[in-house]
PDB file of C-alpha atoms in Angstrom:
ATOM      1  CA  UNK A   1      21.637  22.104  11.118  1.00  0.00           C
ATOM      2  CA  UNK A   2      20.258  19.190   9.443  1.00  0.00           C
ATOM      3  CA  UNK A   3      18.594  16.399  10.938  1.00  0.00           C
ATOM      4  CA  UNK A   4      15.219  15.031  12.050  1.00  0.00           C
ATOM      5  CA  UNK A   5      14.647  18.139  14.004  1.00  0.00           C
ATOM      6  CA  UNK A   6      14.385  19.915  10.683  1.00  0.00           C
ATOM      7  CA  UNK A   7      11.253  17.703  10.082  1.00  0.00           C
ATOM      8  CA  UNK A   8       7.956  17.645  11.733  1.00  0.00           C
ATOM      9  CA  UNK A   9       6.981  14.005  12.948  1.00  0.00           C
ATOM     10  CA  UNK A  10       3.992  13.001  15.064  1.00  0.00           C
ATOM     11  CA  UNK A  11       5.186  11.443  17.891  1.00  0.00           C
ATOM     12  CA  UNK A  12       3.383   7.898  17.266  1.00  0.00           C
ATOM     13  CA  UNK A  13       5.040   7.539  13.749  1.00  0.00           C
ATOM     14  CA  UNK A  14       8.251   6.635  15.817  1.00  0.00           C
ATOM     15  CA  UNK A  15       6.903   3.514  17.012  1.00  0.00           C
ATOM     16  CA  UNK A  16       6.876   1.237  13.991  1.00  0.00           C
ATOM     17  CA  UNK A  17      10.832   2.582  13.251  1.00  0.00           C
ATOM     18  CA  UNK A  18      11.754   1.931  16.902  1.00  0.00           C
ATOM     19  CA  UNK A  19      10.204  -1.758  16.426  1.00  0.00           C
ATOM     20  CA  UNK A  20      12.424  -2.631  13.540  1.00  0.00           C
ATOM     21  CA  UNK A  21      15.164  -3.184  15.905  1.00  0.00           C
ATOM     22  CA  UNK A  22      18.026  -0.888  13.832  1.00  0.00           C
ATOM     23  CA  UNK A  23      21.312  -1.592  13.931  1.00  0.00           C
ATOM     24  CA  UNK A  24      24.194  -0.198  12.309  1.00  0.00           C
ATOM     25  CA  UNK A  25      25.217  -1.908   8.810  1.00  0.00           C
ATOM     26  CA  UNK A  26      21.839  -2.960   7.944  1.00  0.00           C
ATOM     27  CA  UNK A  27      19.611  -3.036   4.305  1.00  0.00           C
ATOM     28  CA  UNK A  28      16.720  -1.470   4.613  1.00  0.00           C
ATOM     29  CA  UNK A  29      13.362  -1.111   2.346  1.00  0.00           C
ATOM     30  CA  UNK A  30      10.582   1.423   2.889  1.00  0.00           C
ATOM     31  CA  UNK A  31       8.185   0.458   0.225  1.00  0.00           C
ATOM     32  CA  UNK A  32       5.817   3.309   1.153  1.00  0.00           C
ATOM     33  CA  UNK A  33       8.654   6.091   2.229  1.00  0.00           C
ATOM     34  CA  UNK A  34       7.114   9.208   1.228  1.00  0.00           C
ATOM     35  CA  UNK A  35       6.866  12.087   2.558  1.00  0.00           C
ATOM     36  CA  UNK A  36       9.820  10.562   4.487  1.00  0.00           C
ATOM     37  CA  UNK A  37       9.442  10.903   7.822  1.00  0.00           C
ATOM     38  CA  UNK A  38      10.174   7.392   8.858  1.00  0.00           C
ATOM     39  CA  UNK A  39      12.816   6.807   6.466  1.00  0.00           C
ATOM     40  CA  UNK A  40      14.526   9.681   8.118  1.00  0.00           C
ATOM     41  CA  UNK A  41      13.834   8.424  11.586  1.00  0.00           C
ATOM     42  CA  UNK A  42      15.629   5.014  10.534  1.00  0.00           C
ATOM     43  CA  UNK A  43      18.500   6.772   8.922  1.00  0.00           C
ATOM     44  CA  UNK A  44      19.201   8.965  12.466  1.00  0.00           C
ATOM     45  CA  UNK A  45      18.594   6.067  14.272  1.00  0.00           C
ATOM     46  CA  UNK A  46      21.826   4.182  13.034  1.00  0.00           C
ATOM     47  CA  UNK A  47      23.467   7.450  12.263  1.00  0.00           C
ATOM     48  CA  UNK A  48      23.146   6.848   8.509  1.00  0.00           C
ATOM     49  CA  UNK A  49      25.413   3.339   8.789  1.00  0.00           C
ATOM     50  CA  UNK A  50      23.167   1.198   6.524  1.00  0.00           C
ATOM     51  CA  UNK A  51      21.841   1.107   2.806  1.00  0.00           C
ATOM     52  CA  UNK A  52      18.223   2.382   2.072  1.00  0.00           C
ATOM     53  CA  UNK A  53      16.033   1.812  -0.987  1.00  0.00           C
ATOM     54  CA  UNK A  54      12.835   4.030  -0.403  1.00  0.00           C
ATOM     55  CA  UNK A  55       9.635   4.235  -2.778  1.00  0.00           C
ATOM     56  CA  UNK A  56       6.491   5.175  -3.896  1.00  0.00           C
ATOM     57  CA  UNK A  57       4.076   4.956  -6.621  1.00  0.00           C
ATOM     58  CA  UNK A  58       3.387   8.849  -7.297  1.00  0.00           C
ATOM     59  CA  UNK A  59       5.438  11.169  -8.812  1.00  0.00           C
ATOM     60  CA  UNK A  60       4.623  13.979  -7.047  1.00  0.00           C
ATOM     61  CA  UNK A  61       5.094  12.336  -3.774  1.00  0.00           C
ATOM     62  CA  UNK A  62       8.387  11.044  -4.843  1.00  0.00           C
ATOM     63  CA  UNK A  63       9.511  14.717  -5.591  1.00  0.00           C
ATOM     64  CA  UNK A  64       8.145  15.427  -2.155  1.00  0.00           C
ATOM     65  CA  UNK A  65      10.312  12.825  -0.324  1.00  0.00           C
ATOM     66  CA  UNK A  66      13.631  13.911  -2.573  1.00  0.00           C
ATOM     67  CA  UNK A  67      13.706  17.584  -1.493  1.00  0.00           C
ATOM     68  CA  UNK A  68      12.691  16.322   2.349  1.00  0.00           C
ATOM     69  CA  UNK A  69      15.601  13.639   2.149  1.00  0.00           C
ATOM     70  CA  UNK A  70      17.852  16.998   0.696  1.00  0.00           C
ATOM     71  CA  UNK A  71      17.095  19.411   3.293  1.00  0.00           C
ATOM     72  CA  UNK A  72      17.608  16.884   6.086  1.00  0.00           C
ATOM     73  CA  UNK A  73      20.264  14.507   4.769  1.00  0.00           C
ATOM     74  CA  UNK A  74      24.319  15.772   4.214  1.00  0.00           C
ATOM     75  CA  UNK A  75      25.553  14.094   0.737  1.00  0.00           C
ATOM     76  CA  UNK A  76      27.426  11.342   2.264  1.00  0.00           C
ATOM     77  CA  UNK A  77      24.474   9.417   3.697  1.00  0.00           C
ATOM     78  CA  UNK A  78      22.361  10.612   0.675  1.00  0.00           C
ATOM     79  CA  UNK A  79      24.754   8.302  -1.277  1.00  0.00           C
ATOM     80  CA  UNK A  80      23.443   5.294   0.603  1.00  0.00           C
ATOM     81  CA  UNK A  81      19.787   5.882  -0.273  1.00  0.00           C
ATOM     82  CA  UNK A  82      18.194   5.058  -3.433  1.00  0.00           C
ATOM     83  CA  UNK A  83      15.028   6.219  -3.986  1.00  0.00           C
ATOM     84  CA  UNK A  84      12.623   4.803  -6.794  1.00  0.00           C
ATOM     85  CA  UNK A  85       9.575   5.256  -8.362  1.00  0.00           C
ATOM     86  CA  UNK A  86       7.448   2.657  -9.128  1.00  0.00           C
ATOM     87  CA  UNK A  87       4.872  -0.282  -7.697  1.00  0.00           C
ATOM     88  CA  UNK A  88       6.365  -1.880  -4.563  1.00  0.00           C
ATOM     89  CA  UNK A  89       4.154  -4.366  -4.663  1.00  0.00           C
ATOM     90  CA  UNK A  90       6.672  -6.109  -7.507  1.00  0.00           C
ATOM     91  CA  UNK A  91       9.380  -5.489  -4.962  1.00  0.00           C
ATOM     92  CA  UNK A  92       9.238  -9.308  -3.682  1.00  0.00           C
ATOM     93  CA  UNK A  93       9.914 -10.430  -7.094  1.00  0.00           C
ATOM     94  CA  UNK A  94      12.813  -7.736  -7.786  1.00  0.00           C
ATOM     95  CA  UNK A  95      14.362  -7.825  -4.723  1.00  0.00           C
ATOM     96  CA  UNK A  96      13.655 -11.025  -3.291  1.00  0.00           C
ATOM     97  CA  UNK A  97      15.648 -11.910   0.214  1.00  0.00           C
ATOM     98  CA  UNK A  98      17.680  -9.019  -0.066  1.00  0.00           C
ATOM     99  CA  UNK A  99      16.929  -6.648   2.730  1.00  0.00           C
ATOM    100  CA  UNK A 100      17.117  -7.083   6.717  1.00  0.00           C
ATOM    101  CA  UNK A 101      14.642  -4.747   7.756  1.00  0.00           C
ATOM    102  CA  UNK A 102      11.499  -3.769   5.894  1.00  0.00           C
ATOM    103  CA  UNK A 103       8.906  -1.159   6.254  1.00  0.00           C
ATOM    104  CA  UNK A 104       5.355  -1.255   5.312  1.00  0.00           C
ATOM    105  CA  UNK A 105       3.587   1.981   6.062  1.00  0.00           C
ATOM    106  CA  UNK A 106       0.694   1.027   4.142  1.00  0.00           C
ATOM    107  CA  UNK A 107      -1.631   3.831   2.186  1.00  0.00           C
ATOM    108  CA  UNK A 108      -5.041   3.974   4.592  1.00  0.00           C
ATOM    109  CA  UNK A 109      -8.149   5.486   5.242  1.00  0.00           C
ATOM    110  CA  UNK A 110      -6.647   7.791   8.010  1.00  0.00           C
ATOM    111  CA  UNK A 111      -9.616   8.059   9.911  1.00  0.00           C
ATOM    112  CA  UNK A 112      -8.461  11.038  11.467  1.00  0.00           C
ATOM    113  CA  UNK A 113      -7.930  13.218   8.646  1.00  0.00           C
ATOM    114  CA  UNK A 114     -11.346  11.912   7.485  1.00  0.00           C
ATOM    115  CA  UNK A 115     -13.149  13.341  10.795  1.00  0.00           C
ATOM    116  CA  UNK A 116     -11.456  16.917  10.097  1.00  0.00           C
ATOM    117  CA  UNK A 117     -12.727  16.854   6.742  1.00  0.00           C
ATOM    118  CA  UNK A 118     -16.693  16.160   6.087  1.00  0.00           C
ATOM    119  CA  UNK A 119     -16.580  15.669   2.526  1.00  0.00           C
ATOM    120  CA  UNK A 120     -13.916  12.606   2.620  1.00  0.00           C
ATOM    121  CA  UNK A 121     -15.657  11.147   5.346  1.00  0.00           C
ATOM    122  CA  UNK A 122     -19.068  11.339   2.993  1.00  0.00           C
ATOM    123  CA  UNK A 123     -17.062   9.408   0.390  1.00  0.00           C
ATOM    124  CA  UNK A 124     -15.710   7.025   2.870  1.00  0.00           C
ATOM    125  CA  UNK A 125     -17.402   3.353   3.039  1.00  0.00           C
ATOM    126  CA  UNK A 126     -16.472  -0.120   4.129  1.00  0.00           C
ATOM    127  CA  UNK A 127     -15.966  -1.367   0.370  1.00  0.00           C
ATOM    128  CA  UNK A 128     -12.934   1.633  -0.113  1.00  0.00           C
ATOM    129  CA  UNK A 129     -11.682   0.180   3.381  1.00  0.00           C
ATOM    130  CA  UNK A 130     -11.593  -3.394   1.909  1.00  0.00           C
ATOM    131  CA  UNK A 131     -10.538  -2.192  -1.297  1.00  0.00           C
ATOM    132  CA  UNK A 132      -7.252  -0.725   0.428  1.00  0.00           C
ATOM    133  CA  UNK A 133      -6.860  -4.068   2.563  1.00  0.00           C
ATOM    134  CA  UNK A 134      -6.207  -5.950  -0.667  1.00  0.00           C
ATOM    135  CA  UNK A 135      -3.655  -3.167  -2.029  1.00  0.00           C
ATOM    136  CA  UNK A 136      -2.087  -3.280   1.793  1.00  0.00           C
ATOM    137  CA  UNK A 137      -1.849  -7.110   1.449  1.00  0.00           C
ATOM    138  CA  UNK A 138      -0.646  -6.905  -1.720  1.00  0.00           C
ATOM    139  CA  UNK A 139       2.472  -4.264  -0.537  1.00  0.00           C
ATOM    140  CA  UNK A 140       3.039  -6.660   2.825  1.00  0.00           C
ATOM    141  CA  UNK A 141       3.467  -9.972   0.610  1.00  0.00           C
ATOM    142  CA  UNK A 142       6.066  -7.991  -1.599  1.00  0.00           C
ATOM    143  CA  UNK A 143       7.944  -6.810   1.870  1.00  0.00           C
ATOM    144  CA  UNK A 144       8.050 -10.139   3.222  1.00  0.00           C
ATOM    145  CA  UNK A 145       9.254 -11.811   0.061  1.00  0.00           C
ATOM    146  CA  UNK A 146      11.937  -9.262  -0.107  1.00  0.00           C
ATOM    147  CA  UNK A 147      13.065  -9.889   3.251  1.00  0.00           C
ATOM    148  CA  UNK A 148      16.073 -11.980   3.796  1.00  0.00           C
ATOM    149  CA  UNK A 149      15.372 -15.484   6.123  1.00  0.00           C
ATOM    150  CA  UNK A 150      15.500 -14.167   9.648  1.00  0.00           C
ATOM    151  CA  UNK A 151      14.713 -10.551   8.945  1.00  0.00           C
ATOM    152  CA  UNK A 152      12.193  -8.449  10.453  1.00  0.00           C
ATOM    153  CA  UNK A 153       9.044  -6.333   9.062  1.00  0.00           C
ATOM    154  CA  UNK A 154       6.977  -3.615  10.392  1.00  0.00           C
ATOM    155  CA  UNK A 155       3.762  -3.109   8.935  1.00  0.00           C
ATOM    156  CA  UNK A 156       1.878  -0.131   9.740  1.00  0.00           C
ATOM    157  CA  UNK A 157      -1.125   2.339   8.767  1.00  0.00           C
ATOM    158  CA  UNK A 158      -2.883   5.345  10.611  1.00  0.00           C
ATOM    159  CA  UNK A 159      -6.047   3.565  10.576  1.00  0.00           C
ATOM    160  CA  UNK A 160      -8.321   2.249  12.836  1.00  0.00           C
ATOM    161  CA  UNK A 161      -9.852  -0.295  10.665  1.00  0.00           C
ATOM    162  CA  UNK A 162      -9.490  -3.879  11.864  1.00  0.00           C
ATOM    163  CA  UNK A 163     -10.156  -4.519   8.176  1.00  0.00           C
ATOM    164  CA  UNK A 164      -6.906  -2.799   7.095  1.00  0.00           C
ATOM    165  CA  UNK A 165      -5.102  -3.644  10.497  1.00  0.00           C
ATOM    166  CA  UNK A 166      -5.624  -7.003  12.478  1.00  0.00           C
ATOM    167  CA  UNK A 167      -7.369  -8.014   9.060  1.00  0.00           C
ATOM    168  CA  UNK A 168      -4.168  -7.676   7.116  1.00  0.00           C
ATOM    169  CA  UNK A 169      -1.987  -9.952   9.175  1.00  0.00           C
ATOM    170  CA  UNK A 170      -5.186 -12.073   9.587  1.00  0.00           C
ATOM    171  CA  UNK A 171      -5.030 -12.132   5.455  1.00  0.00           C
ATOM    172  CA  UNK A 172      -1.218 -12.962   5.557  1.00  0.00           C
ATOM    173  CA  UNK A 173      -1.635 -15.562   7.782  1.00  0.00           C
ATOM    174  CA  UNK A 174      -3.471 -17.534   5.309  1.00  0.00           C
ATOM    175  CA  UNK A 175      -1.536 -16.403   2.317  1.00  0.00           C
ATOM    176  CA  UNK A 176       1.573 -17.128   3.564  1.00  0.00           C
ATOM    177  CA  UNK A 177       1.313 -19.734   5.978  1.00  0.00           C
ATOM    178  CA  UNK A 178       4.569 -21.006   8.322  1.00  0.00           C
ATOM    179  CA  UNK A 179       6.657 -18.110   6.223  1.00  0.00           C
ATOM    180  CA  UNK A 180       6.578 -15.948   9.454  1.00  0.00           C
ATOM    181  CA  UNK A 181       5.619 -15.186  13.016  1.00  0.00           C
ATOM    182  CA  UNK A 182       4.417 -12.117  14.978  1.00  0.00           C
ATOM    183  CA  UNK A 183       6.629 -11.003  17.271  1.00  0.00           C
ATOM    184  CA  UNK A 184       5.223  -9.641  20.978  1.00  0.00           C
ATOM    185  CA  UNK A 185       4.800  -5.563  21.245  1.00  0.00           C
ATOM    186  CA  UNK A 186       5.139  -4.336  24.785  1.00  0.00           C
ATOM    187  CA  UNK A 187       5.215  -0.640  24.508  1.00  0.00           C
ATOM    188  CA  UNK A 188       4.583   1.741  27.444  1.00  0.00           C
ATOM    189  CA  UNK A 189       1.800   3.700  25.551  1.00  0.00           C
ATOM    190  CA  UNK A 190      -1.229   2.445  23.403  1.00  0.00           C
ATOM    191  CA  UNK A 191      -2.655  -1.037  23.810  1.00  0.00           C
ATOM    192  CA  UNK A 192      -2.294  -4.703  22.171  1.00  0.00           C
ATOM    193  CA  UNK A 193      -4.445  -6.124  19.266  1.00  0.00           C
ATOM    194  CA  UNK A 194      -4.448  -9.441  18.426  1.00  0.00           C
ATOM    195  CA  UNK A 195      -1.807  -9.377  15.761  1.00  0.00           C
ATOM    196  CA  UNK A 196      -0.095  -6.153  16.896  1.00  0.00           C
ATOM    197  CA  UNK A 197      -0.513  -2.783  18.723  1.00  0.00           C
ATOM    198  CA  UNK A 198      -2.131   0.666  18.671  1.00  0.00           C
ATOM    199  CA  UNK A 199      -2.211   4.176  19.450  1.00  0.00           C
ATOM    200  CA  UNK A 200      -5.132   5.991  19.540  1.00  0.00           C
ATOM    201  CA  UNK A 201      -5.208   9.753  20.161  1.00  0.00           C
ATOM    202  CA  UNK A 202      -8.012  10.066  22.658  1.00  0.00           C
ATOM    203  CA  UNK A 203      -6.169   7.633  25.155  1.00  0.00           C
ATOM    204  CA  UNK A 204      -2.378   8.711  24.031  1.00  0.00           C
ATOM    205  CA  UNK A 205      -2.743  12.222  22.862  1.00  0.00           C
ATOM    206  CA  UNK A 206      -0.802  11.057  19.606  1.00  0.00           C
ATOM    207  CA  UNK A 207      -1.639   8.545  17.065  1.00  0.00           C
ATOM    208  CA  UNK A 208      -3.453   6.957  15.379  1.00  0.00           C
ATOM    209  CA  UNK A 209      -0.694   4.222  14.509  1.00  0.00           C
ATOM    210  CA  UNK A 210      -1.259   0.701  14.195  1.00  0.00           C
ATOM    211  CA  UNK A 211       1.550  -1.735  13.627  1.00  0.00           C
ATOM    212  CA  UNK A 212       2.631  -5.290  13.713  1.00  0.00           C
ATOM    213  CA  UNK A 213       5.993  -6.631  14.014  1.00  0.00           C
ATOM    214  CA  UNK A 214       6.800  -9.757  11.619  1.00  0.00           C
ATOM    215  CA  UNK A 215      10.078 -11.932  11.621  1.00  0.00           C
ATOM    216  CA  UNK A 216      10.763 -14.088   8.444  1.00  0.00           C
ATOM    217  CA  UNK A 217      11.148 -17.571   9.256  1.00  0.00           C
ATOM    218  CA  UNK A 218      14.705 -19.227   8.325  1.00  0.00           C
TER     219      UNK A 218
END
């Protein structure tokens, strides 16, 4: 059997996809798609009725993404999915105002992974978190620019760093004033932050996942 049941996905990862408010016939972009779980969840949410552009910067990660898609998707749905290698922070120029829904599941410091890997934790610093936040902001700007007016974007990370979470949204409010509004989130699990929502493993048994939901102004 093919489907999402073939793919192992942390339950918290489904929350950003759920908050995209998907429906059939939409054009969707996933700027940082590998390893593919969130893209798959979005495809199965509408039973493959839509178009997807899925990108990644790393050739190795993109190969993994292709393998996951081929394992989990029938050929007729694969024909509606375009996979693109390259820097998706440039998609704002290349695909301006083209998508109904955009997911920016940004590369992040992923502290849960750090805590499980002492060597990585020793290497981590606030400076590296700030560097990541610059990249995250660039990706989110591209996502917003590639979104159709009235479209919805979800920004998410698996970090607990405010710099990489609400901090990125705060920077976007300054760099793109009056271009979008932040939508209210109300989930049964997790808790609100200033600009989004967070699920923490010590409280929810899943995560961490942070996400913020944005609607582009018309």
